[in-house]
mmCIF file of C-alpha atoms in Angstrom:
data_model
loop_
_atom_site.group_PDB
_atom_site.id
_atom_site.type_symbol
_atom_site.label_atom_id
_atom_site.label_comp_id
_atom_site.label_asym_id
_atom_site.label_seq_id
_atom_site.Cartn_x
_atom_site.Cartn_y
_atom_site.Cartn_z
ATOM 1 C CA MET I 1 12.235 88.941 -39.876
ATOM 2 C CA ILE I 2 9.517 91.539 -39.289
ATOM 3 C CA ARG I 3 10.096 94.274 -36.751
ATOM 4 C CA PRO I 4 8.617 97.689 -35.902
ATOM 5 C CA VAL I 5 10.464 100.899 -36.727
ATOM 6 C CA LEU I 6 10.135 104.406 -35.335
ATOM 7 C CA TYR I 7 7.771 106.598 -37.292
ATOM 8 C CA VAL I 8 9.857 108.514 -39.833
ATOM 9 C CA ASP I 9 7.389 108.142 -42.718
ATOM 10 C CA LEU I 10 9.624 105.528 -44.331
ATOM 11 C CA PRO I 11 6.740 104.249 -46.531
ATOM 12 C CA GLY I 12 6.025 107.766 -47.791
ATOM 13 C CA ILE I 13 9.694 108.306 -48.644
ATOM 14 C CA ILE I 14 9.929 105.021 -50.545
ATOM 15 C CA TYR I 15 6.644 105.764 -52.326
ATOM 16 C CA SER I 16 8.049 109.091 -53.562
ATOM 17 C CA ILE I 17 11.220 107.364 -54.777
ATOM 18 C CA ASP I 18 9.131 104.733 -56.551
ATOM 19 C CA ARG I 19 7.013 107.369 -58.321
ATOM 20 C CA ARG I 20 10.174 109.038 -59.634
ATOM 21 C CA ALA I 21 11.596 105.690 -60.718
ATOM 22 C CA ARG I 22 8.413 104.769 -62.583
ATOM 23 C CA SER I 23 8.468 108.093 -64.414
ATOM 24 C CA LYS I 24 11.777 106.870 -65.865
ATOM 25 C CA GLN I 25 10.421 103.393 -66.711
ATOM 26 C CA HIS I 26 11.932 101.725 -63.638
ATOM 27 C CA GLU I 27 10.438 100.045 -60.562
ATOM 28 C CA PHE I 28 11.591 100.455 -56.992
ATOM 29 C CA ALA I 29 8.768 98.847 -55.000
ATOM 30 C CA ASN I 30 5.504 96.990 -55.550
ATOM 31 C CA PHE I 31 2.774 98.925 -53.721
ATOM 32 C CA VAL I 32 -0.468 97.124 -52.913
ATOM 33 C CA CYS I 33 -1.785 99.803 -50.509
ATOM 34 C CA TRP I 34 -0.711 103.417 -50.684
ATOM 35 C CA LEU I 35 -1.982 106.873 -49.807
ATOM 36 C CA GLU I 36 -3.022 109.229 -52.553
ATOM 37 C CA PRO I 37 -1.375 112.699 -52.440
ATOM 38 C CA VAL I 38 -4.440 114.178 -50.745
ATOM 39 C CA GLU I 39 -4.659 111.336 -48.206
ATOM 40 C CA ASN I 40 -1.088 111.794 -46.984
ATOM 41 C CA ARG I 41 -1.681 115.308 -45.778
ATOM 42 C CA VAL I 42 -0.396 116.499 -42.411
ATOM 43 C CA SER I 43 -2.275 119.460 -40.995
ATOM 44 C CA LEU I 44 0.712 120.765 -39.030
ATOM 45 C CA PRO I 45 4.441 121.185 -39.712
ATOM 46 C CA PRO I 46 6.653 118.483 -38.063
ATOM 47 C CA LEU I 47 7.732 120.724 -35.170
ATOM 48 C CA LEU I 48 4.200 121.840 -34.338
ATOM 49 C CA ARG I 49 2.889 118.280 -34.792
ATOM 50 C CA ASN I 50 4.952 117.228 -31.775
ATOM 51 C CA ILE I 51 3.529 120.079 -29.713
ATOM 52 C CA PHE I 52 -0.090 119.707 -30.881
ATOM 53 C CA PRO I 53 -0.719 115.970 -31.382
ATOM 54 C CA VAL I 54 -3.857 116.272 -33.509
ATOM 55 C CA THR I 55 -2.858 113.692 -36.151
ATOM 56 C CA THR I 56 -3.566 109.994 -35.802
ATOM 57 C CA ALA I 57 -0.906 107.597 -34.576
ATOM 58 C CA ALA I 58 0.982 105.506 -37.130
ATOM 59 C CA ARG I 59 2.749 102.167 -36.717
ATOM 60 C CA THR I 60 5.308 100.980 -39.259
ATOM 61 C CA TRP I 61 6.827 97.519 -39.681
ATOM 62 C CA ILE I 62 9.529 96.313 -42.064
ATOM 63 C CA CYS I 63 10.292 92.825 -43.329
ATOM 64 C CA GLU I 64 14.039 92.377 -43.704
ATOM 65 C CA ASP I 65 16.706 89.779 -44.332
ATOM 66 C CA HIS I 66 20.208 90.544 -43.064
ATOM 67 C CA TRP I 67 19.455 94.287 -42.946
ATOM 68 C CA HIS I 68 18.050 94.211 -46.480
ATOM 69 C CA ILE I 69 14.479 95.547 -46.636
ATOM 70 C CA LEU I 70 12.110 93.138 -48.380
ATOM 71 C CA GLY I 71 8.893 95.059 -47.721
ATOM 72 C CA PHE I 72 7.004 97.208 -45.239
ATOM 73 C CA ALA I 73 3.552 98.000 -43.885
ATOM 74 C CA GLN I 74 2.070 100.965 -42.064
ATOM 75 C CA ALA I 75 -1.210 101.233 -40.151
ATOM 76 C CA ARG I 76 -2.722 104.505 -38.970
ATOM 77 C CA GLU I 77 -4.990 104.696 -35.970
ATOM 78 C CA ARG I 78 -8.407 106.334 -36.219
ATOM 79 C CA PRO I 79 -9.668 108.719 -33.506
ATOM 80 C CA SER I 80 -11.623 105.954 -31.736
ATOM 81 C CA ARG I 81 -8.329 104.066 -31.149
ATOM 82 C CA LEU I 82 -10.201 100.852 -31.945
ATOM 83 C CA THR I 83 -9.689 100.932 -35.699
ATOM 84 C CA TRP I 84 -6.701 100.963 -38.045
ATOM 85 C CA ASP I 85 -6.356 102.054 -41.651
ATOM 86 C CA LEU I 86 -3.744 100.104 -43.592
ATOM 87 C CA ALA I 87 -1.990 103.072 -45.176
ATOM 88 C CA TYR I 88 0.877 101.255 -46.916
ATOM 89 C CA LEU I 89 1.673 97.666 -47.862
ATOM 90 C CA ALA I 90 4.509 97.019 -50.311
ATOM 91 C CA SER I 91 7.342 94.692 -51.267
ATOM 92 C CA MET I 92 10.665 95.786 -52.707
ATOM 93 C CA VAL I 93 11.558 94.684 -56.221
ATOM 94 C CA ASN I 94 14.653 92.633 -57.125
ATOM 95 C CA GLY I 95 14.515 90.711 -53.854
ATOM 96 C CA ASN I 96 15.386 87.040 -53.376
ATOM 97 C CA THR I 97 12.025 86.366 -51.696
ATOM 98 C CA SER I 98 8.849 86.387 -53.772
ATOM 99 C CA SER I 99 6.596 89.417 -53.478
ATOM 100 C CA ASP I 100 3.579 87.293 -52.506
ATOM 101 C CA GLU I 101 5.451 85.735 -49.567
ATOM 102 C CA VAL I 102 6.573 89.119 -48.267
ATOM 103 C CA LEU I 103 3.132 90.713 -48.605
ATOM 104 C CA THR I 104 1.395 87.731 -46.990
ATOM 105 C CA ALA I 105 3.829 87.698 -44.063
ATOM 106 C CA LEU I 106 3.416 91.429 -43.491
ATOM 107 C CA LEU I 107 -0.367 91.313 -43.664
ATOM 108 C CA GLU I 108 -0.506 88.375 -41.236
ATOM 109 C CA TYR I 109 1.803 90.264 -38.877
ATOM 110 C CA VAL I 110 -0.350 93.413 -38.985
ATOM 111 C CA LEU I 111 -3.470 91.373 -38.209
ATOM 112 C CA GLY I 112 -1.688 89.741 -35.274
ATOM 113 C CA MET I 113 -0.525 93.104 -33.925
ATOM 114 C CA ALA I 114 -4.036 94.514 -34.268
ATOM 115 C CA SER I 115 -5.424 91.703 -32.142
ATOM 116 C CA THR I 116 -2.852 92.257 -29.392
ATOM 117 C CA HIS I 117 -3.582 96.011 -29.328
ATOM 118 C CA GLY I 118 -7.347 95.569 -28.975
ATOM 119 C CA ILE I 119 -8.131 96.786 -32.497
ATOM 120 C CA LEU I 120 -11.605 95.755 -33.674
ATOM 121 C CA ARG I 121 -11.437 96.567 -37.389
ATOM 122 C CA ILE I 122 -8.815 97.155 -40.078
ATOM 123 C CA PHE I 123 -9.663 99.048 -43.246
ATOM 124 C CA ALA I 124 -7.687 98.953 -46.475
ATOM 125 C CA LYS I 125 -8.009 100.359 -49.994
ATOM 126 C CA VAL I 126 -6.555 98.532 -52.981
ATOM 127 C CA GLU I 127 -6.641 99.216 -56.685
ATOM 128 C CA ASP I 128 -9.948 98.030 -58.056
ATOM 129 C CA GLU I 129 -9.657 94.829 -60.066
ATOM 130 C CA GLU I 130 -11.742 96.261 -62.888
ATOM 131 C CA GLU I 131 -9.074 98.937 -63.405
ATOM 132 C CA ARG I 132 -6.224 96.432 -63.860
ATOM 133 C CA GLU I 133 -5.270 94.274 -66.817
ATOM 134 C CA GLU I 134 -3.674 91.614 -64.634
ATOM 135 C CA ALA I 135 -4.900 89.952 -61.438
ATOM 136 C CA GLY I 136 -5.139 92.434 -58.581
ATOM 137 C CA PRO I 137 -4.243 92.132 -54.893
ATOM 138 C CA TYR I 138 -7.834 91.573 -53.780
ATOM 139 C CA GLU I 139 -7.309 87.805 -53.642
ATOM 140 C CA LEU I 140 -4.548 88.253 -51.042
ATOM 141 C CA PHE I 141 -6.850 90.291 -48.794
ATOM 142 C CA GLN I 142 -9.759 87.932 -49.374
ATOM 143 C CA LYS I 143 -7.671 85.024 -48.091
ATOM 144 C CA MET I 144 -7.019 87.056 -44.945
ATOM 145 C CA GLY I 145 -10.754 87.586 -44.308
ATOM 146 C CA PHE I 146 -11.142 91.095 -45.795
ATOM 147 C CA GLN I 147 -14.413 91.945 -47.517
ATOM 148 C CA ARG I 148 -15.175 94.634 -50.058
ATOM 149 C CA TYR I 149 -18.041 96.927 -49.069
ATOM 150 C CA ALA I 150 -17.645 99.940 -51.406
ATOM 151 C CA ARG I 151 -15.589 101.558 -54.134
ATOM 152 C CA GLN I 152 -13.830 104.915 -53.844
ATOM 153 C CA LEU I 153 -13.507 107.114 -56.925
ATOM 154 C CA THR I 154 -10.949 109.905 -57.302
ATOM 155 C CA TYR I 155 -11.759 112.933 -59.468
ATOM 156 C CA VAL I 156 -9.401 115.773 -60.388
ATOM 157 C CA PHE I 157 -10.092 119.334 -61.520
ATOM 158 C CA GLU I 158 -7.236 120.977 -63.422
ATOM 159 C CA PRO I 159 -6.783 124.753 -63.215
ATOM 160 C CA GLY I 160 -7.906 126.387 -66.432
ATOM 161 C CA SER I 161 -10.982 124.210 -66.846
ATOM 162 C CA GLN I 162 -14.234 126.036 -67.479
ATOM 163 C CA LEU I 163 -16.261 126.197 -64.283
ATOM 164 C CA GLY I 164 -19.359 128.028 -65.471
ATOM 165 C CA GLU I 165 -21.730 130.308 -63.579
ATOM 166 C CA TYR I 166 -23.553 129.367 -60.415
ATOM 167 C CA SER I 167 -25.678 130.936 -57.701
ATOM 168 C CA ALA I 168 -23.757 131.243 -54.449
ATOM 169 C CA PRO I 169 -25.227 128.956 -51.745
ATOM 170 C CA THR I 170 -25.896 129.983 -48.160
ATOM 171 C CA LEU I 171 -23.240 128.281 -46.070
ATOM 172 C CA ARG I 172 -22.178 128.469 -42.453
ATOM 173 C CA ARG I 173 -18.784 127.811 -40.954
ATOM 174 C CA TRP I 174 -18.436 124.482 -39.157
ATOM 175 C CA ASN I 175 -19.222 124.565 -35.459
ATOM 176 C CA ARG I 176 -19.075 121.852 -32.840
ATOM 177 C CA HIS I 177 -22.875 121.884 -32.489
ATOM 178 C CA HIS I 178 -23.089 120.539 -36.064
ATOM 179 C CA VAL I 179 -21.645 117.183 -34.946
ATOM 180 C CA TRP I 180 -25.019 115.463 -34.556
ATOM 181 C CA GLY I 181 -26.309 116.924 -37.838
ATOM 182 C CA LEU I 182 -23.243 115.622 -39.715
ATOM 183 C CA HIS I 183 -23.851 112.154 -38.311
ATOM 184 C CA GLN I 184 -27.463 112.228 -39.491
ATOM 185 C CA LEU I 185 -26.321 113.420 -42.920
ATOM 186 C CA TYR I 186 -23.876 110.502 -43.096
ATOM 187 C CA ARG I 187 -26.653 108.037 -42.214
ATOM 188 C CA ALA I 188 -28.941 109.499 -44.895
ATOM 189 C CA VAL I 189 -26.255 109.255 -47.608
ATOM 190 C CA THR I 190 -24.584 105.960 -46.687
ATOM 191 C CA PRO I 191 -26.093 102.538 -47.574
ATOM 192 C CA GLN I 192 -26.756 100.134 -44.726
ATOM 193 C CA ARG I 193 -24.027 97.714 -45.824
ATOM 194 C CA VAL I 194 -21.414 100.472 -45.563
ATOM 195 C CA GLN I 195 -22.692 101.626 -42.180
ATOM 196 C CA MET I 196 -22.413 98.037 -40.931
ATOM 197 C CA ALA I 197 -18.852 97.835 -42.208
ATOM 198 C CA GLU I 198 -17.667 101.168 -40.810
ATOM 199 C CA MET I 199 -19.712 101.096 -37.581
ATOM 200 C CA LEU I 200 -19.462 104.855 -37.050
ATOM 201 C CA ASP I 201 -22.243 104.939 -34.472
ATOM 202 C CA ASN I 202 -20.644 107.667 -32.359
ATOM 203 C CA SER I 203 -21.298 111.127 -33.799
ATOM 204 C CA GLU I 204 -18.139 112.675 -32.310
ATOM 205 C CA GLU I 205 -15.978 109.859 -33.677
ATOM 206 C CA LEU I 206 -17.413 110.427 -37.150
ATOM 207 C CA ALA I 207 -16.886 114.182 -36.893
ATOM 208 C CA LYS I 208 -13.240 113.726 -35.892
ATOM 209 C CA LEU I 209 -12.733 111.388 -38.842
ATOM 210 C CA TYR I 210 -14.316 113.783 -41.359
ATOM 211 C CA VAL I 211 -13.468 117.185 -39.884
ATOM 212 C CA GLY I 212 -10.465 116.580 -37.654
ATOM 213 C CA SER I 213 -10.057 118.165 -34.253
ATOM 214 C CA LEU I 214 -13.392 119.368 -32.860
ATOM 215 C CA ARG I 215 -11.574 122.154 -31.052
ATOM 216 C CA PRO I 216 -10.960 125.261 -33.184
ATOM 217 C CA LEU I 217 -7.274 125.721 -34.016
ATOM 218 C CA PRO I 218 -5.531 129.103 -34.265
ATOM 219 C CA THR I 219 -5.508 130.494 -37.802
ATOM 220 C CA ALA I 220 -1.746 130.009 -38.050
ATOM 221 C CA LEU I 221 -2.158 126.270 -37.396
ATOM 222 C CA ALA I 222 -5.211 125.617 -39.547
ATOM 223 C CA ARG I 223 -3.125 125.966 -42.754
ATOM 224 C CA GLY I 224 -6.048 127.020 -44.917
ATOM 225 C CA ASP I 225 -8.478 124.210 -44.064
ATOM 226 C CA GLU I 226 -12.114 125.319 -44.123
ATOM 227 C CA THR I 227 -15.310 123.409 -43.308
ATOM 228 C CA TYR I 228 -18.828 124.560 -44.147
ATOM 229 C CA VAL I 229 -22.367 123.254 -43.697
ATOM 230 C CA CYS I 230 -25.640 124.124 -45.420
ATOM 231 C CA ASP I 231 -28.352 124.232 -42.755
ATOM 232 C CA VAL I 232 -31.827 123.765 -44.260
ATOM 233 C CA GLY I 233 -33.658 124.060 -40.945
ATOM 234 C CA VAL I 234 -34.578 120.534 -39.922
ATOM 235 C CA ARG I 235 -31.286 118.994 -41.032
ATOM 236 C CA LEU I 236 -27.942 119.617 -42.677
ATOM 237 C CA GLY I 237 -28.487 119.645 -46.409
ATOM 238 C CA ALA I 238 -24.791 119.441 -47.243
ATOM 239 C CA TRP I 239 -21.286 119.431 -45.784
ATOM 240 C CA LEU I 240 -18.154 120.811 -47.478
ATOM 241 C CA ARG I 241 -14.503 120.611 -46.485
ATOM 242 C CA LEU I 242 -11.686 122.445 -48.267
ATOM 243 C CA SER I 243 -7.991 121.722 -47.727
ATOM 244 C CA ARG I 244 -5.482 123.923 -49.504
ATOM 245 C CA GLY I 245 -2.393 122.285 -50.873
ATOM 246 C CA HIS I 246 1.119 123.185 -49.741
ATOM 247 C CA GLY I 247 4.398 122.478 -51.460
ATOM 248 C CA SER I 248 3.755 119.868 -54.140
ATOM 249 C CA ALA I 249 0.454 118.679 -52.619
ATOM 250 C CA PRO I 250 -2.784 119.461 -54.503
ATOM 251 C CA HIS I 251 -5.918 121.016 -53.081
ATOM 252 C CA GLN I 252 -8.582 118.688 -51.689
ATOM 253 C CA LEU I 253 -12.355 119.054 -51.687
ATOM 254 C CA SER I 254 -14.786 116.810 -49.784
ATOM 255 C CA LEU I 255 -18.549 117.073 -50.205
ATOM 256 C CA MET I 256 -21.599 115.278 -48.812
ATOM 257 C CA VAL I 257 -25.145 116.127 -49.961
ATOM 258 C CA HIS I 258 -28.456 114.931 -48.529
ATOM 259 C CA PRO I 259 -30.514 112.883 -51.046
ATOM 260 C CA GLU I 260 -33.508 115.208 -50.579
ATOM 261 C CA HIS I 261 -31.463 118.306 -51.490
ATOM 262 C CA ALA I 262 -29.851 117.348 -54.786
ATOM 263 C CA GLU I 263 -30.018 120.944 -56.013
ATOM 264 C CA LEU I 264 -27.300 121.918 -53.513
ATOM 265 C CA ALA I 265 -24.568 119.665 -54.945
ATOM 266 C CA GLU I 266 -23.436 121.667 -57.965
ATOM 267 C CA PRO I 267 -23.471 125.225 -56.547
ATOM 268 C CA ILE I 268 -21.694 124.144 -53.348
ATOM 269 C CA LEU I 269 -19.086 122.224 -55.344
ATOM 270 C CA ARG I 270 -18.406 125.193 -57.612
ATOM 271 C CA PHE I 271 -18.191 127.498 -54.599
ATOM 272 C CA GLY I 272 -15.524 125.202 -53.159
ATOM 273 C CA VAL I 273 -13.537 125.115 -56.401
ATOM 274 C CA GLN I 274 -13.587 128.894 -56.728
ATOM 275 C CA ARG I 275 -12.625 129.291 -53.077
ATOM 276 C CA LEU I 276 -9.605 127.005 -53.463
ATOM 277 C CA LEU I 277 -8.376 128.531 -56.715
ATOM 278 C CA GLU I 278 -8.712 132.172 -55.707
ATOM 279 C CA ARG I 279 -5.390 132.036 -53.843
ATOM 280 C CA ASP I 280 -3.448 129.267 -55.547
ATOM 281 C CA GLN I 281 -3.880 127.657 -58.959
ATOM 282 C CA ARG I 282 -3.218 123.937 -58.517
ATOM 283 C CA PRO I 283 -5.146 120.678 -59.150
ATOM 284 C CA ILE I 284 -8.133 119.895 -56.911
ATOM 285 C CA TYR I 285 -8.760 116.309 -55.832
ATOM 286 C CA CYS I 286 -12.126 114.992 -54.687
ATOM 287 C CA GLN I 287 -12.657 111.440 -53.417
ATOM 288 C CA VAL I 288 -16.182 110.066 -53.415
ATOM 289 C CA ARG I 289 -17.876 106.700 -52.965
ATOM 290 C CA GLU I 290 -19.614 105.068 -55.939
ATOM 291 C CA TYR I 291 -23.047 105.378 -54.264
ATOM 292 C CA GLU I 292 -22.809 109.180 -53.898
ATOM 293 C CA SER I 293 -24.404 109.809 -57.287
ATOM 294 C CA LEU I 294 -25.386 113.423 -56.512
ATOM 295 C CA VAL I 295 -21.785 114.443 -55.914
ATOM 296 C CA ILE I 296 -20.488 112.387 -58.859
ATOM 297 C CA ASN I 297 -22.919 114.096 -61.254
ATOM 298 C CA ALA I 298 -21.907 117.509 -59.917
ATOM 299 C CA LEU I 299 -18.209 116.652 -60.345
ATOM 300 C CA ARG I 300 -18.680 115.596 -63.943
ATOM 301 C CA SER I 301 -20.756 118.650 -64.869
ATOM 302 C CA SER I 302 -18.188 120.952 -63.230
ATOM 303 C CA GLY I 303 -15.163 119.747 -65.203
ATOM 304 C CA PHE I 304 -13.718 117.091 -62.883
ATOM 305 C CA GLU I 305 -12.145 114.022 -64.515
ATOM 306 C CA HIS I 306 -12.199 110.507 -63.073
ATOM 307 C CA VAL I 307 -8.592 109.277 -62.608
ATOM 308 C CA SER I 308 -8.680 106.180 -60.380
ATOM 309 C CA THR I 309 -10.860 103.694 -58.510
ATOM 310 C CA LYS I 310 -10.072 101.768 -55.344
ATOM 311 C CA ALA I 311 -11.917 98.984 -53.550
ATOM 312 C CA ALA I 312 -12.678 99.693 -49.880
ATOM 313 C CA LEU I 313 -12.078 96.610 -47.713
ATOM 314 C CA VAL I 314 -12.710 95.798 -44.053
ATOM 315 C CA ARG I 315 -11.497 93.040 -41.752
ATOM 316 C CA HIS I 316 -13.081 92.464 -38.354
ATOM 317 C CA ILE I 317 -10.662 91.257 -35.709
ATOM 318 C CA ALA I 318 -11.817 88.385 -33.470
ATOM 319 C CA LEU I 319 -11.135 88.870 -29.763
ATOM 320 C CA PHE I 320 -11.088 86.116 -27.152
ATOM 321 C CA ALA I 321 -13.836 86.159 -24.520
ATOM 322 C CA THR I 322 -13.824 83.876 -21.476
ATOM 323 C CA ASN I 323 -17.338 84.714 -20.295
ATOM 324 C CA PRO I 324 -20.105 84.775 -22.955
ATOM 325 C CA ARG I 325 -22.279 86.963 -20.719
ATOM 326 C CA THR I 326 -19.749 89.816 -21.059
ATOM 327 C CA VAL I 327 -20.066 89.804 -24.857
ATOM 328 C CA PRO I 328 -22.954 91.780 -26.392
ATOM 329 C CA ALA I 329 -25.291 89.902 -28.694
ATOM 330 C CA LEU I 330 -23.873 89.828 -32.206
ATOM 331 C CA GLU I 331 -25.131 88.594 -35.515
ATOM 332 C CA GLN I 332 -23.285 85.308 -36.038
ATOM 333 C CA ARG I 333 -22.448 86.007 -39.669
ATOM 334 C CA VAL I 334 -21.958 89.359 -41.387
ATOM 335 C CA VAL I 335 -21.662 89.693 -45.154
ATOM 336 C CA TYR I 336 -21.100 92.908 -47.095
ATOM 337 C CA GLY I 337 -22.304 92.633 -50.695
ATOM 338 C CA VAL I 338 -21.748 95.235 -53.373
ATOM 339 C CA LYS I 339 -24.316 94.380 -56.029
ATOM 340 C CA GLY I 340 -23.404 94.864 -59.644
ATOM 341 C CA LEU I 341 -19.689 95.307 -58.962
ATOM 342 C CA GLY I 342 -18.596 91.704 -59.349
ATOM 343 C CA THR I 343 -18.208 91.142 -55.627
ATOM 344 C CA VAL I 344 -18.167 87.541 -54.477
ATOM 345 C CA ASN I 345 -19.966 87.348 -51.152
ATOM 346 C CA SER I 346 -17.769 85.621 -48.603
ATOM 347 C CA ARG I 347 -18.852 84.718 -45.104
ATOM 348 C CA GLN I 348 -16.990 85.543 -41.971
ATOM 349 C CA SER I 349 -17.959 84.062 -38.638
ATOM 350 C CA MET I 350 -17.876 86.302 -35.561
ATOM 351 C CA ARG I 351 -17.859 84.100 -32.493
#
């Protein structure tokens, strides 16, 4: 039986238990989708999160048999409220039911719930098949109509690494009037296939996804998050977001650089690293797509090490329409191909 549960971050708790178990050569759960430490950040403490609902909604479901948990899934809603991110998908080990059956049932259930809630797209990230010795979970998602459109790389900078000298860039603090410029920067950096997959056509939606709340929060609630832009006159040359770690969480750095301003990548990156480490010495994570070569080169030259790769997947949800005239004209078939990465182009009809 699959049923919803109240949001108590059950997947995150089980993930933490599983990490501890694996450090002692044991397994507690089989995770297909999971959030990296920097992706599971909450900008506000639990009490304040209930007062200031600035985080996205999460829905959690468990698969159980006679009160014994067999697996679970969690989807998190994006600001547009039309898109979900599959944050967690896992099966418990030592169960009587096979892992594949549990994962398939949960994924089918999530897709069904998305359709009933008017969700148009579901995104997921799974461990890239090229990084695994055995067969990966991509086949499961492919059977469910998911398509790979990009790869996400995670780099880590350890405190104590040599940073080197750099010339300080001219940066401005993020302001709401930079929303349109950020959207244009995204379009300049992102390949067409990825834009088609993500469909971030609304500039405010994109800004909320990358920056968070567009309304400035009091300093006590911001918890050390800082966002900067490099304005080169006619456009934004770069965008930088810094998130300081708390507790056991590492720092996080996000960077986007316009292709025509490659010289900005390294000095802005090193500024961000120095800014994060000046208060607290802890690892810095940076997640970047495989096509963002300017940022990747700057990460490598600044002492960051590549630690993991995930495949970014998307599934479009078909909605019923009784009157064809009410449906906007759509391309009948959409295919996202990632050349040179071993992607098998599959076709998905949208009717």
